[in-house]
C-alpha cells in the first residue's frame, strides 16, 4: 500500500550512543535563536487561548491548560484530541503549509463541526516548544497532555541525532507536559524514546542531588524495571507498548493499521 511502508533500518537495537548523547544534552541548554515567524505564530496561539478562556468566563484562570499536538500533519489528530478534551484549547502544530491547508476538511470531521477548541498553526516545533516552556515555567500555562504522533523516525544509524530523543531539544520536550504520548510504527524508536526519558530523568535527579549535597561525585542510581514495559522512577512513569487503535486518529495510523503493521507508543507521566 502506498505510504504505508514499514520502517527499514541498518539499526537492529537501541542506538549504541543513546545514553551518552542523552546525558550530554541533559546537561546543556539548546540556545539556537528562535525564528521570528514562530514567535509570530506563537502570539496567535496565545491570543486563541486567551479568547477561548474568556469566552468560557474564565478571565482570571492561571495557569491556563493548553494541549499540544506536535507535528499534527493534516490536523486530523487535533480534532480527535479536541473532542477528548472539550474544555481545553488544543493546538495542532506543523511546519508544512500544504498539510495544514487540509486541516478540518469534511473527511476528518465525519460530518460534524470542527471543535471550537481546536486551533492549527504553522511553526517550527523546536522553537515553539521553547516558547511554550517559558509560559509553563512562568506559571501562565500548564500542558496536561502532549501528543507526538508519528514523527519522522530517521531510521538510519547515521541520522540518529535528528530523532527528538537524541537531540538537544529533548530536555525541553520532557519538561513541557504532564503526559507525553509518542506513537510510531517502529518499535526501536518507541523503546529508545522510553529509555532516553529514563536516562534524562535520572540525570536530572543526579544533578539536583549533587546541588543539594554539594557533591558532584554521586553514584548513578539505576531505576528498577517494572513489569510489562513499565518504569517507575521518583513519581514519573514510563510505559512502552504495542497497541491496536480501534479508531485511528491520523492518516498514518489508518494506513499502518490497514497494512497490518504493529504500532507502538511510549507514554510518559509525571
mmCIF file of C-alpha atoms in Angstrom:
data_model
loop_
_atom_site.group_PDB
_atom_site.id
_atom_site.type_symbol
_atom_site.label_atom_id
_atom_site.label_comp_id
_atom_site.label_asym_id
_atom_site.label_seq_id
_atom_site.Cartn_x
_atom_site.Cartn_y
_atom_site.Cartn_z
ATOM 1 C CA UNK A 1 0.000 0.000 0.000
ATOM 2 C CA UNK A 2 1.468 3.397 -0.982
ATOM 3 C CA UNK A 3 2.534 5.447 2.010
ATOM 4 C CA UNK A 4 2.323 2.503 4.404
ATOM 5 C CA UNK A 5 5.791 1.041 4.046
ATOM 6 C CA UNK A 6 7.305 -0.414 7.178
ATOM 7 C CA UNK A 7 10.452 1.167 8.577
ATOM 8 C CA UNK A 8 13.690 -0.276 7.248
ATOM 9 C CA UNK A 9 16.929 0.444 9.053
ATOM 10 C CA UNK A 10 20.523 -0.658 9.410
ATOM 11 C CA UNK A 11 19.964 -0.385 13.183
ATOM 12 C CA UNK A 12 18.635 -3.519 14.888
ATOM 13 C CA UNK A 13 18.686 -2.466 18.558
ATOM 14 C CA UNK A 14 18.766 0.683 20.681
ATOM 15 C CA UNK A 15 21.413 3.033 19.332
ATOM 16 C CA UNK A 16 24.826 2.370 20.845
ATOM 17 C CA UNK A 17 25.328 6.071 21.637
ATOM 18 C CA UNK A 18 21.877 6.664 23.140
ATOM 19 C CA UNK A 19 22.925 7.037 26.772
ATOM 20 C CA UNK A 20 25.986 9.157 26.046
ATOM 21 C CA UNK A 21 24.052 11.561 23.828
ATOM 22 C CA UNK A 22 21.044 11.866 26.148
ATOM 23 C CA UNK A 23 23.219 12.542 29.192
ATOM 24 C CA UNK A 24 25.221 15.165 27.300
ATOM 25 C CA UNK A 25 22.149 17.099 26.249
ATOM 26 C CA UNK A 26 20.522 16.718 29.670
ATOM 27 C CA UNK A 27 23.379 18.883 30.999
ATOM 28 C CA UNK A 28 23.081 21.601 28.360
ATOM 29 C CA UNK A 29 20.590 24.185 27.116
ATOM 30 C CA UNK A 30 19.537 24.466 23.467
ATOM 31 C CA UNK A 31 20.299 28.080 22.547
ATOM 32 C CA UNK A 32 19.603 28.346 18.812
ATOM 33 C CA UNK A 33 17.877 31.686 18.084
ATOM 34 C CA UNK A 34 14.103 31.412 17.795
ATOM 35 C CA UNK A 35 12.765 32.295 14.341
ATOM 36 C CA UNK A 36 10.623 35.422 14.083
ATOM 37 C CA UNK A 37 7.885 33.576 12.185
ATOM 38 C CA UNK A 38 7.479 31.140 15.069
ATOM 39 C CA UNK A 39 7.302 33.994 17.575
ATOM 40 C CA UNK A 40 4.517 35.495 15.458
ATOM 41 C CA UNK A 41 2.738 32.149 15.249
ATOM 42 C CA UNK A 42 3.064 31.682 18.993
ATOM 43 C CA UNK A 43 1.479 35.081 19.572
ATOM 44 C CA UNK A 44 -1.523 33.906 17.516
ATOM 45 C CA UNK A 45 -1.780 30.820 19.701
ATOM 46 C CA UNK A 46 -1.658 32.897 22.874
ATOM 47 C CA UNK A 47 -4.484 35.070 21.546
ATOM 48 C CA UNK A 48 -6.568 31.995 20.702
ATOM 49 C CA UNK A 49 -6.007 30.572 24.196
ATOM 50 C CA UNK A 50 -6.902 33.902 25.810
ATOM 51 C CA UNK A 51 -10.119 34.237 23.811
ATOM 52 C CA UNK A 52 -11.066 30.604 24.416
ATOM 53 C CA UNK A 53 -10.971 31.001 28.171
ATOM 54 C CA UNK A 54 -12.517 34.474 28.090
ATOM 55 C CA UNK A 55 -15.392 33.058 26.053
ATOM 56 C CA UNK A 56 -15.930 30.431 28.725
ATOM 57 C CA UNK A 57 -15.983 33.025 31.511
ATOM 58 C CA UNK A 58 -12.519 32.155 32.820
ATOM 59 C CA UNK A 59 -10.807 35.528 32.550
ATOM 60 C CA UNK A 60 -8.567 35.157 35.582
ATOM 61 C CA UNK A 61 -7.687 31.456 35.397
ATOM 62 C CA UNK A 62 -3.971 30.764 35.901
ATOM 63 C CA UNK A 63 -2.270 28.710 34.828
ATOM 64 C CA UNK A 64 -4.261 28.050 31.684
ATOM 65 C CA UNK A 65 -4.349 24.443 30.468
ATOM 66 C CA UNK A 66 -3.208 24.006 26.860
ATOM 67 C CA UNK A 67 -2.801 20.748 24.936
ATOM 68 C CA UNK A 68 -0.226 20.377 22.153
ATOM 69 C CA UNK A 69 -0.466 18.156 19.083
ATOM 70 C CA UNK A 70 3.081 18.407 17.746
ATOM 71 C CA UNK A 71 3.729 17.515 14.134
ATOM 72 C CA UNK A 72 -0.022 17.282 13.537
ATOM 73 C CA UNK A 73 0.290 16.970 9.746
ATOM 74 C CA UNK A 74 -3.126 17.484 8.184
ATOM 75 C CA UNK A 75 -4.621 18.060 11.627
ATOM 76 C CA UNK A 76 -6.893 15.030 11.930
ATOM 77 C CA UNK A 77 -5.373 14.052 15.268
ATOM 78 C CA UNK A 78 -6.027 17.563 16.606
ATOM 79 C CA UNK A 79 -9.753 17.060 16.033
ATOM 80 C CA UNK A 80 -9.789 13.731 17.886
ATOM 81 C CA UNK A 81 -7.818 15.163 20.795
ATOM 82 C CA UNK A 82 -10.028 18.275 20.934
ATOM 83 C CA UNK A 83 -13.103 16.068 21.226
ATOM 84 C CA UNK A 84 -11.405 14.118 24.002
ATOM 85 C CA UNK A 85 -10.633 17.320 25.940
ATOM 86 C CA UNK A 86 -13.515 19.705 25.101
ATOM 87 C CA UNK A 87 -12.731 22.213 27.855
ATOM 88 C CA UNK A 88 -9.097 22.794 26.871
ATOM 89 C CA UNK A 89 -7.655 24.517 23.774
ATOM 90 C CA UNK A 90 -5.788 22.011 21.592
ATOM 91 C CA UNK A 91 -3.041 23.422 19.383
ATOM 92 C CA UNK A 92 -2.020 21.481 16.278
ATOM 93 C CA UNK A 93 1.477 22.487 15.140
ATOM 94 C CA UNK A 94 3.183 21.613 11.869
ATOM 95 C CA UNK A 95 5.794 23.255 9.651
ATOM 96 C CA UNK A 96 4.055 22.319 6.387
ATOM 97 C CA UNK A 97 1.591 24.829 4.971
ATOM 98 C CA UNK A 98 0.405 22.246 2.414
ATOM 99 C CA UNK A 99 -0.501 19.766 5.152
ATOM 100 C CA UNK A 100 -2.173 22.347 7.374
ATOM 101 C CA UNK A 101 -4.322 23.571 4.479
ATOM 102 C CA UNK A 102 -6.134 20.220 4.726
ATOM 103 C CA UNK A 103 -6.924 20.611 8.429
ATOM 104 C CA UNK A 104 -10.597 20.483 9.347
ATOM 105 C CA UNK A 105 -11.811 19.151 5.997
ATOM 106 C CA UNK A 106 -15.056 17.094 5.919
ATOM 107 C CA UNK A 107 -13.246 13.750 5.648
ATOM 108 C CA UNK A 108 -11.659 14.456 9.037
ATOM 109 C CA UNK A 109 -14.729 15.711 10.869
ATOM 110 C CA UNK A 110 -17.103 12.880 9.869
ATOM 111 C CA UNK A 111 -19.856 15.391 9.100
ATOM 112 C CA UNK A 112 -19.544 17.189 12.426
ATOM 113 C CA UNK A 113 -18.399 20.716 13.127
ATOM 114 C CA UNK A 114 -14.737 21.321 13.847
ATOM 115 C CA UNK A 115 -14.433 21.510 17.659
ATOM 116 C CA UNK A 116 -14.248 25.094 18.870
ATOM 117 C CA UNK A 117 -11.196 24.272 20.986
ATOM 118 C CA UNK A 118 -9.104 23.092 18.003
ATOM 119 C CA UNK A 119 -6.576 25.502 16.517
ATOM 120 C CA UNK A 120 -3.830 24.956 13.933
ATOM 121 C CA UNK A 121 -0.658 26.921 13.458
ATOM 122 C CA UNK A 122 2.365 26.719 11.184
ATOM 123 C CA UNK A 123 5.562 26.865 13.224
ATOM 124 C CA UNK A 124 8.956 25.278 13.828
ATOM 125 C CA UNK A 125 8.470 22.740 16.629
ATOM 126 C CA UNK A 126 11.855 23.209 18.282
ATOM 127 C CA UNK A 127 11.204 26.938 18.620
ATOM 128 C CA UNK A 128 7.540 26.613 19.575
ATOM 129 C CA UNK A 129 8.377 24.181 22.379
ATOM 130 C CA UNK A 130 10.892 26.582 23.909
ATOM 131 C CA UNK A 131 8.380 29.428 23.863
ATOM 132 C CA UNK A 132 5.753 27.137 25.396
ATOM 133 C CA UNK A 133 8.173 26.099 28.136
ATOM 134 C CA UNK A 134 8.704 29.759 29.018
ATOM 135 C CA UNK A 135 4.938 30.025 29.618
ATOM 136 C CA UNK A 136 4.913 26.840 31.680
ATOM 137 C CA UNK A 137 7.801 27.967 33.872
ATOM 138 C CA UNK A 138 6.278 31.412 34.390
ATOM 139 C CA UNK A 139 3.040 29.828 35.624
ATOM 140 C CA UNK A 140 0.933 31.029 32.688
ATOM 141 C CA UNK A 141 0.349 27.614 31.102
ATOM 142 C CA UNK A 142 0.111 24.012 32.102
ATOM 143 C CA UNK A 143 0.197 21.253 29.479
ATOM 144 C CA UNK A 144 -1.730 18.205 30.737
ATOM 145 C CA UNK A 145 -1.284 16.224 27.504
ATOM 146 C CA UNK A 146 1.236 16.468 24.672
ATOM 147 C CA UNK A 147 0.749 14.330 21.561
ATOM 148 C CA UNK A 148 3.770 13.498 19.409
ATOM 149 C CA UNK A 149 2.224 11.190 16.834
ATOM 150 C CA UNK A 150 4.364 9.531 14.158
ATOM 151 C CA UNK A 151 7.414 11.787 13.957
ATOM 152 C CA UNK A 152 9.987 11.109 11.261
ATOM 153 C CA UNK A 153 11.945 8.178 12.772
ATOM 154 C CA UNK A 154 15.200 8.978 10.936
ATOM 155 C CA UNK A 155 15.893 5.235 10.770
ATOM 156 C CA UNK A 156 19.491 5.257 9.527
ATOM 157 C CA UNK A 157 22.017 4.962 12.340
ATOM 158 C CA UNK A 158 23.841 7.976 10.906
ATOM 159 C CA UNK A 159 20.641 10.050 11.284
ATOM 160 C CA UNK A 160 20.037 9.157 14.930
ATOM 161 C CA UNK A 161 20.824 12.595 16.371
ATOM 162 C CA UNK A 162 17.916 14.012 14.362
ATOM 163 C CA UNK A 163 15.479 11.952 16.443
ATOM 164 C CA UNK A 164 13.806 14.057 19.134
ATOM 165 C CA UNK A 165 15.209 11.932 21.968
ATOM 166 C CA UNK A 166 18.811 12.245 20.731
ATOM 167 C CA UNK A 167 18.615 15.975 20.036
ATOM 168 C CA UNK A 168 19.438 18.957 22.303
ATOM 169 C CA UNK A 169 15.709 19.797 22.386
ATOM 170 C CA UNK A 170 14.826 16.621 24.321
ATOM 171 C CA UNK A 171 15.036 18.123 27.847
ATOM 172 C CA UNK A 172 12.648 20.871 26.705
ATOM 173 C CA UNK A 173 10.207 18.311 25.323
ATOM 174 C CA UNK A 174 10.212 16.355 28.582
ATOM 175 C CA UNK A 175 9.713 19.487 30.688
ATOM 176 C CA UNK A 176 6.632 20.626 28.781
ATOM 177 C CA UNK A 177 3.825 18.247 29.650
ATOM 178 C CA UNK A 178 2.337 16.193 32.464
ATOM 179 C CA UNK A 179 1.633 13.382 29.987
ATOM 180 C CA UNK A 180 3.525 12.869 26.733
ATOM 181 C CA UNK A 181 2.355 10.237 24.260
ATOM 182 C CA UNK A 182 4.587 9.312 21.349
ATOM 183 C CA UNK A 183 3.289 6.976 18.634
ATOM 184 C CA UNK A 184 5.295 5.243 15.922
ATOM 185 C CA UNK A 185 5.349 2.204 13.662
ATOM 186 C CA UNK A 186 8.994 1.477 14.559
ATOM 187 C CA UNK A 187 9.496 -0.448 17.783
ATOM 188 C CA UNK A 188 13.096 0.728 18.217
ATOM 189 C CA UNK A 189 12.012 4.384 18.129
ATOM 190 C CA UNK A 190 9.436 3.849 20.888
ATOM 191 C CA UNK A 191 11.859 1.881 23.052
ATOM 192 C CA UNK A 192 14.608 4.447 22.515
ATOM 193 C CA UNK A 193 12.253 7.280 23.462
ATOM 194 C CA UNK A 194 11.243 5.476 26.653
ATOM 195 C CA UNK A 195 14.840 4.657 27.604
ATOM 196 C CA UNK A 196 16.036 8.163 26.751
ATOM 197 C CA UNK A 197 13.350 9.533 29.068
ATOM 198 C CA UNK A 198 14.519 7.305 31.900
ATOM 199 C CA UNK A 199 18.129 8.390 31.364
ATOM 200 C CA UNK A 200 17.225 12.091 31.186
ATOM 201 C CA UNK A 201 15.194 11.958 34.402
ATOM 202 C CA UNK A 202 17.966 10.039 36.125
ATOM 203 C CA UNK A 203 20.472 12.666 35.024
ATOM 204 C CA UNK A 204 18.234 15.457 36.263
ATOM 205 C CA UNK A 205 17.764 13.748 39.623
ATOM 206 C CA UNK A 206 21.509 13.262 39.963
ATOM 207 C CA UNK A 207 22.138 16.926 39.202
ATOM 208 C CA UNK A 208 19.542 18.013 41.765
ATOM 209 C CA UNK A 209 21.073 15.737 44.395
ATOM 210 C CA UNK A 210 24.573 16.966 43.609
ATOM 211 C CA UNK A 211 23.487 20.579 44.012
ATOM 212 C CA UNK A 212 21.635 19.818 47.244
ATOM 213 C CA UNK A 213 24.544 17.849 48.726
ATOM 214 C CA UNK A 214 27.399 19.795 47.177
ATOM 215 C CA UNK A 215 28.685 16.506 45.818
ATOM 216 C CA UNK A 216 29.465 16.080 42.130
ATOM 217 C CA UNK A 217 30.658 12.510 42.631
ATOM 218 C CA UNK A 218 27.350 10.808 43.326
ATOM 219 C CA UNK A 219 26.893 7.262 42.168
ATOM 220 C CA UNK A 220 24.343 6.791 39.420
ATOM 221 C CA UNK A 221 21.191 5.116 40.619
ATOM 222 C CA UNK A 222 19.661 2.737 38.150
ATOM 223 C CA UNK A 223 15.863 2.749 38.179
ATOM 224 C CA UNK A 224 14.171 -0.599 38.654
ATOM 225 C CA UNK A 225 12.388 -2.013 35.658
ATOM 226 C CA UNK A 226 8.745 -2.765 36.399
ATOM 227 C CA UNK A 227 6.813 -5.472 34.521
ATOM 228 C CA UNK A 228 5.170 -5.060 31.104
ATOM 229 C CA UNK A 229 7.381 -2.281 29.811
ATOM 230 C CA UNK A 230 6.828 -0.015 32.809
ATOM 231 C CA UNK A 231 9.441 2.036 34.613
ATOM 232 C CA UNK A 232 8.534 3.963 37.756
ATOM 233 C CA UNK A 233 11.103 6.484 38.973
ATOM 234 C CA UNK A 234 10.562 9.233 41.529
ATOM 235 C CA UNK A 235 6.885 9.701 40.709
ATOM 236 C CA UNK A 236 7.446 9.501 36.943
ATOM 237 C CA UNK A 237 6.010 6.591 34.956
ATOM 238 C CA UNK A 238 7.227 5.431 31.555
ATOM 239 C CA UNK A 239 5.227 2.923 29.543
ATOM 240 C CA UNK A 240 6.265 1.434 26.207
ATOM 241 C CA UNK A 241 3.871 -0.943 24.468
ATOM 242 C CA UNK A 242 2.387 -2.097 21.196
ATOM 243 C CA UNK A 243 -1.212 -1.097 20.557
ATOM 244 C CA UNK A 244 -4.012 -1.617 18.051
ATOM 245 C CA UNK A 245 -6.115 1.563 17.670
ATOM 246 C CA UNK A 246 -9.807 0.832 17.340
ATOM 247 C CA UNK A 247 -10.387 4.250 15.771
ATOM 248 C CA UNK A 248 -7.228 5.534 14.030
ATOM 249 C CA UNK A 249 -6.559 9.209 14.709
ATOM 250 C CA UNK A 250 -4.244 10.069 11.821
ATOM 251 C CA UNK A 251 -3.902 9.123 8.164
ATOM 252 C CA UNK A 252 -0.620 7.413 9.044
ATOM 253 C CA UNK A 253 -2.264 5.376 11.770
ATOM 254 C CA UNK A 254 -5.087 4.328 9.460
ATOM 255 C CA UNK A 255 -2.686 3.243 6.704
ATOM 256 C CA UNK A 256 -0.460 1.343 9.113
ATOM 257 C CA UNK A 257 -3.451 -0.437 10.623
ATOM 258 C CA UNK A 258 -4.816 -1.359 7.206
ATOM 259 C CA UNK A 259 -1.363 -2.643 6.229
ATOM 260 C CA UNK A 260 -1.381 -4.731 9.442
ATOM 261 C CA UNK A 261 1.733 -3.116 10.794
ATOM 262 C CA UNK A 262 2.299 -3.278 14.527
ATOM 263 C CA UNK A 263 2.113 0.149 16.145
ATOM 264 C CA UNK A 264 3.973 1.279 19.248
ATOM 265 C CA UNK A 265 3.605 4.024 21.788
ATOM 266 C CA UNK A 266 5.570 5.442 24.679
ATOM 267 C CA UNK A 267 3.573 7.207 27.383
ATOM 268 C CA UNK A 268 5.368 9.398 29.916
ATOM 269 C CA UNK A 269 3.523 10.620 33.001
ATOM 270 C CA UNK A 270 4.944 12.932 35.637
#
